[in-house]
Short mmCIF file of C-alpha atoms and ligand atoms in Angstrom, two decimals:
data_model
loop_
_atom_site.label_atom_id
_atom_site.label_comp_id
_atom_site.label_asym_id
_atom_site.label_seq_id
_atom_site.Cartn_x
_atom_site.Cartn_y
_atom_site.Cartn_z
CA MET A 13 75.17 81.05 192.27
CA ILE A 14 75.70 83.16 189.15
CA THR A 15 78.87 82.63 187.14
CA LEU A 16 80.82 85.46 185.53
CA GLY A 17 79.86 84.15 182.09
CA GLU A 18 76.15 84.12 182.98
CA TYR A 19 76.36 87.59 184.50
CA ILE A 20 78.03 89.07 181.42
CA ILE A 21 75.36 87.58 179.15
CA LYS A 22 72.55 88.74 181.49
CA LYS A 23 73.93 92.30 181.36
CA GLN A 24 74.29 92.09 177.59
CA HIS A 25 70.61 91.20 177.26
CA GLU A 26 69.71 94.23 179.39
CA SER A 27 71.16 96.62 176.80
CA PRO A 28 69.27 96.29 173.52
CA GLU A 29 72.08 97.79 171.43
CA ALA A 30 74.67 95.24 172.65
CA THR A 31 75.89 92.86 169.96
CA GLY A 32 77.84 90.42 172.11
CA GLU A 33 81.31 91.60 171.04
CA LEU A 34 82.09 93.13 174.42
CA SER A 35 80.85 89.99 176.16
CA SER A 36 83.16 87.96 173.96
CA ILE A 37 86.16 90.17 174.85
CA LEU A 38 85.40 89.81 178.56
CA GLY A 39 85.17 86.06 177.95
CA ALA A 40 88.65 86.06 176.39
CA ILE A 41 90.03 87.98 179.38
CA ARG A 42 88.35 85.51 181.75
CA LEU A 43 89.99 82.59 179.93
CA ALA A 44 93.47 84.18 179.95
CA THR A 45 93.03 84.95 183.64
CA LYS A 46 92.50 81.27 184.40
CA VAL A 47 95.67 80.31 182.54
CA VAL A 48 97.78 82.99 184.26
CA ASN A 49 96.23 82.13 187.62
CA ARG A 50 97.12 78.46 187.22
CA ASP A 51 100.72 79.29 186.45
CA ILE A 52 101.15 81.94 189.14
CA ASN A 53 99.93 79.37 191.65
CA LYS A 54 102.87 77.09 190.91
CA ALA A 55 105.39 79.89 190.43
CA GLY A 56 107.78 78.52 193.05
CA LEU A 57 107.88 75.10 191.37
CA VAL A 58 108.64 75.93 187.77
CA ASP A 59 111.14 78.28 186.23
CA ILE A 60 108.89 81.29 185.78
CA ILE A 61 109.90 83.53 188.64
CA GLY A 62 112.75 86.01 188.52
CA ALA A 63 113.88 88.71 186.16
CA THR A 64 114.50 88.32 182.44
CA GLY A 65 117.50 90.63 182.53
CA VAL A 66 115.71 92.95 180.10
CA GLU A 67 114.17 96.36 180.80
CA ASN A 68 110.85 97.50 179.36
CA VAL A 69 110.37 100.81 177.55
CA GLN A 70 109.90 102.52 180.89
CA GLY A 71 113.28 101.36 182.20
CA GLU A 72 111.83 98.79 184.58
CA VAL A 73 113.23 95.30 184.91
CA GLN A 74 110.88 92.83 183.26
CA GLN A 75 110.02 89.70 185.19
CA LYS A 76 109.56 86.44 183.32
CA MET A 77 105.95 86.41 184.49
CA ASP A 78 105.38 89.91 183.04
CA LEU A 79 106.18 88.64 179.57
CA TYR A 80 104.36 85.37 180.04
CA ALA A 81 101.14 87.10 181.19
CA ASN A 82 101.51 89.60 178.36
CA ASP A 83 101.67 86.78 175.80
CA VAL A 84 98.73 84.85 177.28
CA PHE A 85 96.38 87.85 177.33
CA LYS A 86 97.39 88.98 173.86
CA ALA A 87 96.95 85.52 172.38
CA ALA A 88 93.52 85.07 173.98
CA LEU A 89 92.34 88.45 172.70
CA GLU A 90 93.66 87.92 169.19
CA ALA A 91 92.18 84.43 168.95
CA ARG A 92 88.72 85.73 169.87
CA GLY A 93 88.80 88.10 166.90
CA GLU A 94 86.79 90.90 168.54
CA VAL A 95 89.75 93.24 169.19
CA CYS A 96 91.69 95.14 166.53
CA GLY A 97 94.70 95.97 168.69
CA VAL A 98 96.22 96.06 172.15
CA ALA A 99 98.67 98.26 174.02
CA THR A 100 100.40 96.95 177.09
CA GLU A 101 102.85 98.15 179.68
CA GLU A 102 105.38 95.58 178.49
CA GLU A 103 105.61 96.61 174.82
CA ASP A 104 107.11 99.79 173.38
CA GLU A 105 104.42 100.25 170.72
CA PHE A 106 100.80 99.23 170.37
CA VAL A 107 100.11 95.97 168.53
CA SER A 108 97.72 95.82 165.59
CA PHE A 109 95.85 92.56 164.94
CA ASP A 110 95.49 92.55 161.19
CA ASP A 111 93.67 89.37 160.28
CA GLN A 112 90.29 89.80 158.61
CA ARG A 113 88.07 89.40 161.68
CA CYS A 114 90.23 91.52 163.98
CA ILE A 115 90.75 94.39 161.56
CA ASN A 116 86.98 94.78 161.21
CA SER A 117 86.33 94.74 164.95
CA LYS A 118 85.41 97.80 167.00
CA TYR A 119 87.44 97.53 170.18
CA VAL A 120 90.96 98.05 171.52
CA VAL A 121 92.29 96.80 174.85
CA LEU A 122 94.95 98.40 177.05
CA MET A 123 96.48 96.45 179.87
CA ASP A 124 98.98 95.97 182.64
CA PRO A 125 99.31 92.19 182.24
CA LEU A 126 100.98 91.70 185.59
CA ASP A 127 100.82 94.42 188.19
CA GLY A 128 103.09 94.28 191.22
CA SER A 129 105.24 91.68 189.51
CA SER A 130 108.26 92.38 191.69
CA ASN A 131 106.17 90.80 194.49
CA ILE A 132 105.79 87.46 192.80
CA ASP A 133 109.10 86.04 193.97
CA VAL A 134 108.03 86.53 197.58
CA ASN A 135 104.53 85.08 197.17
CA VAL A 136 102.62 88.32 197.61
CA SER A 137 99.43 89.06 195.65
CA VAL A 138 99.79 90.39 192.12
CA GLY A 139 97.17 91.40 189.59
CA THR A 140 96.14 92.18 186.02
CA ILE A 141 94.48 95.46 185.00
CA PHE A 142 92.57 96.02 181.75
CA SER A 143 90.66 98.72 179.96
CA ILE A 144 88.49 98.49 176.82
CA TYR A 145 87.70 101.31 174.36
CA ARG A 146 85.83 101.63 171.09
CA ARG A 147 88.27 102.43 168.27
CA ILE A 148 88.08 105.89 166.69
CA SER A 149 89.53 104.90 163.31
CA GLU A 150 87.39 103.23 160.68
CA PRO A 151 87.10 99.42 160.91
CA GLY A 152 88.82 97.60 158.07
CA GLN A 153 92.05 99.60 158.53
CA PRO A 154 94.94 98.85 160.89
CA VAL A 155 94.41 100.42 164.28
CA THR A 156 96.12 103.79 164.97
CA LEU A 157 97.77 105.48 167.96
CA GLU A 158 94.73 107.76 168.38
CA ASP A 159 92.60 104.71 169.11
CA PHE A 160 94.64 104.18 172.27
CA LEU A 161 95.09 107.80 173.36
CA GLN A 162 91.53 108.37 174.50
CA PRO A 163 90.53 109.89 177.83
CA GLY A 164 89.32 107.45 180.47
CA THR A 165 85.78 108.81 180.18
CA GLU A 166 85.59 106.88 176.87
CA GLN A 167 86.21 103.50 178.52
CA VAL A 168 83.57 100.94 177.65
CA ALA A 169 84.72 98.53 180.34
CA ALA A 170 87.58 98.16 182.80
CA GLY A 171 88.61 95.72 185.45
CA TYR A 172 91.29 93.90 187.34
CA VAL A 173 92.12 90.44 188.51
CA ILE A 174 93.72 89.87 191.88
CA TYR A 175 95.70 86.67 192.29
CA GLY A 176 95.42 86.66 196.06
CA SER A 177 94.41 84.30 198.85
CA SER A 178 91.52 83.78 196.49
CA THR A 179 91.49 84.87 192.87
CA MET A 180 88.96 87.55 192.03
CA LEU A 181 87.94 89.38 188.90
CA VAL A 182 86.35 92.81 189.37
CA TYR A 183 84.93 94.76 186.43
CA THR A 184 82.65 97.56 185.38
CA THR A 185 80.91 98.48 182.15
CA GLY A 186 79.61 101.72 183.68
CA TYR A 187 76.76 100.09 185.60
CA GLY A 188 78.41 99.49 188.96
CA THR A 189 81.54 97.63 190.03
CA HIS A 190 81.08 93.89 190.42
CA GLY A 191 83.37 91.25 191.89
CA PHE A 192 83.62 87.52 191.13
CA THR A 193 85.57 84.93 193.11
CA CYS A 194 87.15 81.89 191.49
CA ASP A 195 86.29 78.46 192.83
CA PRO A 196 89.66 76.78 192.23
CA SER A 197 88.26 73.26 192.17
CA LEU A 198 86.04 74.16 189.19
CA GLY A 199 88.02 77.03 187.67
CA THR A 200 84.79 79.05 187.62
CA PHE A 201 84.24 82.66 188.71
CA TYR A 202 81.07 83.20 190.77
CA LEU A 203 79.42 86.51 191.56
CA SER A 204 80.43 87.29 195.14
CA HIS A 205 80.46 91.11 195.37
CA GLU A 206 77.68 92.70 193.34
CA ASN A 207 77.61 96.50 193.15
CA MET A 208 80.53 97.19 195.44
CA LYS A 209 80.53 100.58 197.19
CA ILE A 210 83.56 102.14 198.84
CA PRO A 211 82.77 103.84 202.18
CA ASP A 212 82.78 107.68 201.88
CA ALA A 213 85.53 107.83 204.46
CA GLY A 214 87.90 105.21 205.75
CA SER A 215 90.86 104.89 208.06
CA ILE A 216 93.53 103.38 205.80
CA TYR A 217 96.15 105.33 203.88
CA SER A 218 98.41 103.61 201.36
CA ILE A 219 101.55 105.30 200.11
CA ASN A 220 105.24 104.38 199.76
CA GLU A 221 106.39 106.40 202.74
CA GLY A 222 110.04 105.67 201.90
CA ASN A 223 109.72 108.52 199.40
CA TYR A 224 108.47 110.93 202.11
CA LEU A 225 111.26 113.46 201.81
CA LYS A 226 110.52 113.88 198.10
CA PHE A 227 106.73 114.27 198.43
CA PRO A 228 104.88 117.53 197.68
CA GLN A 229 104.25 119.60 200.80
CA GLY A 230 100.48 118.99 200.58
CA VAL A 231 100.99 115.21 200.77
CA LYS A 232 103.37 115.56 203.73
CA LYS A 233 100.78 117.66 205.57
CA TYR A 234 98.05 115.11 204.78
CA LEU A 235 100.18 112.24 206.12
CA LYS A 236 100.71 114.15 209.37
CA TYR A 237 96.95 114.75 209.50
CA CYS A 238 96.40 110.96 209.09
CA GLN A 239 98.79 110.30 211.97
CA GLU A 240 97.39 112.87 214.42
CA ILE A 241 95.38 111.75 217.42
CA ASP A 242 91.82 113.02 217.09
CA GLY A 243 88.86 111.28 218.74
CA PRO A 244 85.93 112.33 216.51
CA THR A 245 87.60 111.37 213.22
CA ASN A 246 89.09 108.18 214.59
CA ARG A 247 92.65 109.17 213.87
CA PRO A 248 95.42 108.06 213.75
CA TYR A 249 94.61 106.12 210.61
CA THR A 250 96.24 102.84 209.70
CA SER A 251 99.07 102.70 207.16
CA ARG A 252 98.86 99.77 204.73
CA TYR A 253 101.02 99.44 201.61
CA ILE A 254 101.60 96.19 199.75
CA GLY A 255 103.29 97.66 196.69
CA SER A 256 100.85 95.95 194.31
CA LEU A 257 98.38 98.58 193.15
CA VAL A 258 95.69 95.97 192.56
CA SER A 259 95.97 94.60 196.10
CA ASP A 260 96.16 98.00 197.76
CA PHE A 261 93.22 99.21 195.70
CA HIS A 262 91.13 96.11 196.39
CA ARG A 263 91.59 96.36 200.16
CA ASN A 264 90.74 100.06 200.19
CA LEU A 265 87.70 99.49 197.98
CA LEU A 266 86.30 96.99 200.47
CA LYS A 267 87.27 98.76 203.68
CA GLY A 268 87.48 102.44 202.77
CA GLY A 269 90.78 104.23 202.40
CA ILE A 270 93.02 106.26 200.14
CA TYR A 271 95.84 105.23 197.80
CA ILE A 272 98.35 107.91 196.84
CA TYR A 273 101.23 107.74 194.39
CA PRO A 274 102.14 111.43 194.13
CA SER A 275 104.76 113.17 192.09
CA THR A 276 108.12 113.10 193.79
CA ALA A 277 111.16 115.28 193.30
CA SER A 278 112.78 112.51 191.24
CA ALA A 279 109.59 111.39 189.41
CA PRO A 280 107.63 114.60 188.74
CA LYS A 281 104.81 112.70 187.00
CA GLY A 282 104.57 110.00 189.65
CA LYS A 283 105.09 106.35 188.79
CA LEU A 284 101.77 104.88 187.74
CA ARG A 285 100.68 104.75 184.13
CA LEU A 286 97.63 106.72 183.07
CA LEU A 287 96.43 104.27 180.42
CA TYR A 288 97.21 100.86 181.92
CA GLU A 289 96.73 101.52 185.63
CA CYS A 290 95.10 104.83 186.59
CA ASN A 291 92.23 105.08 184.10
CA PRO A 292 90.83 101.60 184.68
CA MET A 293 91.14 101.97 188.46
CA ALA A 294 89.54 105.43 188.26
CA PHE A 295 86.56 104.01 186.34
CA LEU A 296 86.13 101.22 188.91
CA ILE A 297 86.42 103.53 191.92
CA GLU A 298 83.99 106.08 190.50
CA GLN A 299 81.49 103.33 189.75
CA ALA A 300 81.88 102.31 193.41
CA GLY A 301 81.22 105.88 194.63
CA GLY A 302 84.83 106.98 195.18
CA ARG A 303 87.13 109.51 193.49
CA ALA A 304 90.37 109.42 191.48
CA THR A 305 92.32 112.61 190.72
CA ASP A 306 95.84 113.84 190.08
CA GLY A 307 95.84 115.67 193.43
CA PHE A 308 94.89 119.00 191.87
CA ASN A 309 91.18 118.43 191.50
CA ARG A 310 91.61 117.13 187.95
CA ARG A 311 89.63 113.97 187.38
CA ILE A 312 91.97 111.21 186.13
CA MET A 313 89.42 110.07 183.54
CA GLU A 314 89.24 113.52 181.94
CA LEU A 315 92.98 113.83 181.28
CA LYS A 316 93.80 113.72 177.58
CA PRO A 317 96.64 111.23 177.06
CA THR A 318 99.50 112.33 174.85
CA GLU A 319 101.61 109.16 174.88
CA LEU A 320 101.08 105.48 175.51
CA HIS A 321 103.29 105.07 178.54
CA GLN A 322 102.41 108.39 180.16
CA ARG A 323 102.62 108.57 183.93
CA VAL A 324 100.43 110.60 186.26
CA PRO A 325 100.20 111.32 190.00
CA PHE A 326 97.36 109.23 191.42
CA PHE A 327 95.07 110.00 194.39
CA CYS A 328 92.32 107.41 194.62
CA GLY A 329 89.81 106.11 197.13
CA SER A 330 87.08 107.19 199.54
CA SER A 331 85.63 110.47 198.34
CA LYS A 332 85.99 112.42 201.60
CA MET A 333 89.62 111.34 201.98
CA VAL A 334 90.47 112.45 198.44
CA ASP A 335 88.64 115.76 199.13
CA LYS A 336 90.73 116.27 202.26
CA VAL A 337 94.12 115.66 200.68
CA GLU A 338 93.14 117.90 197.78
CA THR A 339 92.40 120.82 200.11
CA MET A 340 95.88 120.36 201.56
CA MET A 341 97.45 120.13 198.11
CA GLU A 342 95.65 123.33 197.18
CA GLU A 343 96.88 125.09 200.31
CA TYR A 344 100.50 123.88 200.40
CA SER A 345 101.41 122.70 196.89
CA SER A 346 99.40 124.82 194.45
CA GLU A 347 102.60 126.27 192.97
CA GLU A 348 103.49 122.74 191.76
CA LYS A 349 100.29 122.46 189.71
P1 LIG B 415 104.14 96.97 187.78
O1 LIG B 415 104.52 95.75 188.53
O2 LIG B 415 103.02 96.73 186.80
O3 LIG B 415 105.31 97.70 187.16
O4 LIG B 415 103.46 97.99 188.78
C1 LIG B 415 104.10 98.32 189.98
C2 LIG B 415 103.42 99.52 190.53
C3 LIG B 415 102.18 99.26 191.36
O5 LIG B 415 101.69 97.98 191.37
C4 LIG B 415 102.58 99.61 192.75
O6 LIG B 415 101.53 100.22 193.41
C5 LIG B 415 103.74 100.52 192.57
O7 LIG B 415 104.33 100.18 191.37
C6 LIG B 415 104.73 100.38 193.67
O8 LIG B 415 105.75 101.26 193.45
P2 LIG B 415 106.84 101.56 194.57
O9 LIG B 415 107.65 100.30 194.71
O10 LIG B 415 107.61 102.72 194.05
O11 LIG B 415 106.10 101.90 195.84
MN1 LIG B 416 101.43 97.95 187.43
MN1 LIG B 417 103.01 95.37 185.16
#
C-alpha cells in the first residue's frame, strides 16, 4: 500500500530538476483536505451548514462551508511557505502572501475550495478543485494578476478532492491522473487508482436539462441523439446529473461519459469558472485520455484568461463523445461561435 505522501516523494525523485517545493504544496493541500473532510463529515451536527446571507463576487450565495474551506486551504498553503499567492472562487481579488518565505516562492494556487456547496445541506457529495502554476513575476516581489491569468497549458499540477461515500484525492502533474482513497480510521490517503483512463466512449451524459429551452441548437440536437434508440451504439444513453461538478466528473472519468455546461440564453458564457473549475478538470481529463473544449473545438487549456472569475462553456469527457457533440455544434450552432 503506497500512501499519497510516499507517491508524491517517489515522483519527485523521478524528476531530477524537482526541488521538493511542489511536493510540499501538495502536502499542504493534503493536510487541509483532511481538516475539511473531518468537518464536512459532521456537518449535520454542528452549525456549519446553511448560507451566510452574503453573496460572492459572482453573485452566488456563499455557504458557511464555502468560507470555512476557503480559510482552511489558504491557511495551510500560507503556513507551508511555498506559495506566493492564491486566487479562489470565494474572494473578489487574488491574495498575496507577503512574508519572507512566501514572497520568494515560485508558485501560485487557484482553487474552488468547495464545489457543489449547495448540496451540502442535503448530504450529497461535494468537492475541492485546485490548480498550481509557476509565477511569471520575479520572486521577491508581491505576486501580480498576470501570475494568475495563465492558460491552463501552463499548469504544473491540478487535482480535486471528492468528499463522497469515500473521500478521494485525484491529481496530475502531467504524468497521468492518479487517485488516492482515504482510510478514515487512519486519516491516510492510499493509492487506489493509478493512471486512470477514461473510456473513449461511454453511455452517460450529464447536463442540467432544466435549462434545455435555453441551450444552443447543437446541444439540443446532441441530447436528442443521446436519447434515440440505436442498437449498435447502445443508445439511449443514461442521464446522470448530481449538480456537483467534482462528483459528475469523477463518475464519468471512471465509467465513460460526457459533462456539458453550455452557454445558455441567460448565461452566454456558461456557468463554470475557467480558472478554478474548467482548467484543472481539463488537465485531469486530458491526462486520462479524454477531451475538454468550449464546444467549438477550442481546447479549454489553450484559452487565454482575461479575468479571474471568467466563465466558459464546458464540454468534457470521453473523447468520442466530445467529438460527436462538437460536430453537432458546428452544424447547428456555428453562428454562435
Ligand atoms: P460551486 O458550488 O463551486 O459554486 O459550483 C457549483 C457548480 C458545479 O459544481 C455544478 O456542476 C454546477 O455549478 C451546477 O450548476 P446548476 O445548478 O446550474 O446545474
Ligand atoms: Mn464549483
Ligand atoms: Mn465553490
